[in-house]
Amino acid sequence: ENFARAYNKMLDEDKQKVEDEYEQYDKQHGSFFDRGSADSYYGRPRDPHRGGVGGLSGPRVEATEPEDLEAYHAGYDWNEEFGGRKDY
């Protein structure tokens, strides 16, 4: 019982560390992070960009700045680790 409690506490702490790591990114629809996670979800190759998905996401913009590339890849990596894949 003590082992299970300690193990669950460790898992909760690890989950919080991961959430804190990704908290810094803008996750609005169409953001670089959002587009990275969507590309992963739909099984698309990495193609760093934002927007271009309708609504208020704005036109498609290629990522060229280091922080934009980082956000896109963070979204892609997040979905690879914690998300799912579209079941076609």
CSV table of C-alpha atoms in Angstrom, one decimal:
chain,number,residue,atom,x,y,z
A,1,GLU,CA,0.0,0.0,0.0
A,2,ASN,CA,2.8,2.5,0.8
A,3,PHE,CA,4.6,1.5,-2.4
A,4,ALA,CA,1.4,2.1,-4.5
A,5,ARG,CA,0.9,5.5,-2.8
A,6,ALA,CA,4.6,6.5,-3.4
A,7,TYR,CA,4.4,5.3,-7.0
A,8,ASN,CA,1.2,7.3,-7.7
A,9,LYS,CA,2.8,10.4,-6.1
A,10,MET,CA,5.8,10.0,-8.4
A,11,LEU,CA,3.5,9.6,-11.5
A,12,ASP,CA,1.6,12.8,-10.5
A,13,GLU,CA,4.8,14.7,-10.0
A,14,ASP,CA,6.1,13.5,-13.4
A,15,LYS,CA,2.9,14.5,-15.1
A,16,GLN,CA,3.0,18.0,-13.5
A,17,LYS,CA,6.6,18.4,-14.8
A,18,VAL,CA,5.5,17.6,-18.3
A,19,GLU,CA,2.5,19.9,-18.1
A,20,ASP,CA,4.7,22.7,-16.8
A,21,GLU,CA,7.2,22.1,-19.7
A,22,TYR,CA,4.4,22.6,-22.3
A,23,GLU,CA,2.6,25.4,-20.4
A,24,GLN,CA,4.8,28.1,-22.0
A,25,TYR,CA,3.3,27.6,-25.5
A,26,ASP,CA,0.3,29.3,-27.0
A,27,LYS,CA,-2.2,26.5,-27.6
A,28,GLN,CA,-4.9,28.6,-29.4
A,29,HIS,CA,-6.5,27.1,-32.5
A,30,GLY,CA,-4.1,27.6,-35.4
A,31,SER,CA,-1.0,28.4,-33.2
A,32,PHE,CA,2.4,26.8,-34.0
A,33,PHE,CA,1.9,24.3,-31.1
A,34,ASP,CA,-1.6,23.5,-32.2
A,35,ARG,CA,-0.6,22.9,-35.8
A,36,GLY,CA,2.3,20.7,-34.7
A,37,SER,CA,0.0,18.5,-32.5
A,38,ALA,CA,-2.6,18.4,-35.4
A,39,ASP,CA,0.0,17.3,-37.9
A,40,SER,CA,1.1,14.5,-35.6
A,41,TYR,CA,-2.5,13.5,-34.9
A,42,TYR,CA,-3.3,13.2,-38.6
A,43,GLY,CA,-0.1,11.3,-39.3
A,44,ARG,CA,1.4,14.1,-41.4
A,45,PRO,CA,5.1,14.8,-41.6
A,46,ARG,CA,6.5,17.8,-39.8
A,47,ASP,CA,5.9,21.0,-41.7
A,48,PRO,CA,6.3,23.9,-39.2
A,49,HIS,CA,3.5,26.5,-39.8
A,50,ARG,CA,0.6,28.2,-38.1
A,51,GLY,CA,-2.8,29.2,-39.3
A,52,GLY,CA,-4.5,28.2,-42.5
A,53,VAL,CA,-7.2,26.1,-40.9
A,54,GLY,CA,-10.1,28.4,-41.1
A,55,GLY,CA,-12.0,30.3,-38.5
A,56,LEU,CA,-9.9,32.8,-36.7
A,57,SER,CA,-6.6,31.0,-37.3
A,58,GLY,CA,-5.6,33.4,-40.1
A,59,PRO,CA,-3.6,32.6,-43.2
A,60,ARG,CA,-1.0,29.9,-43.2
A,61,VAL,CA,2.4,31.2,-42.1
A,62,GLU,CA,5.6,29.2,-42.3
A,63,ALA,CA,7.7,29.0,-39.1
A,64,THR,CA,11.1,30.7,-39.5
A,65,GLU,CA,11.8,32.2,-36.1
A,66,PRO,CA,13.5,29.8,-33.5
A,67,GLU,CA,10.7,30.3,-31.0
A,68,ASP,CA,8.0,29.4,-33.6
A,69,LEU,CA,9.9,26.3,-34.7
A,70,GLU,CA,10.3,25.3,-31.1
A,71,ALA,CA,6.6,25.7,-30.4
A,72,TYR,CA,5.6,23.7,-33.5
A,73,HIS,CA,8.0,20.9,-32.7
A,74,ALA,CA,6.9,20.9,-29.0
A,75,GLY,CA,3.2,20.4,-30.2
A,76,TYR,CA,4.2,17.6,-32.5
A,77,ASP,CA,6.3,15.9,-29.8
A,78,TRP,CA,3.5,16.4,-27.2
A,79,ASN,CA,1.0,14.6,-29.4
A,80,GLU,CA,3.5,11.9,-30.3
A,81,GLU,CA,4.0,11.2,-26.5
A,82,PHE,CA,0.5,11.9,-25.0
A,83,GLY,CA,-2.0,12.3,-27.8
A,84,GLY,CA,-3.5,9.9,-30.3
A,85,ARG,CA,-3.8,9.3,-33.9
A,86,LYS,CA,-6.7,9.6,-36.3
A,87,ASP,CA,-8.2,6.2,-36.9
A,88,TYR,CA,-9.0,6.3,-40.6
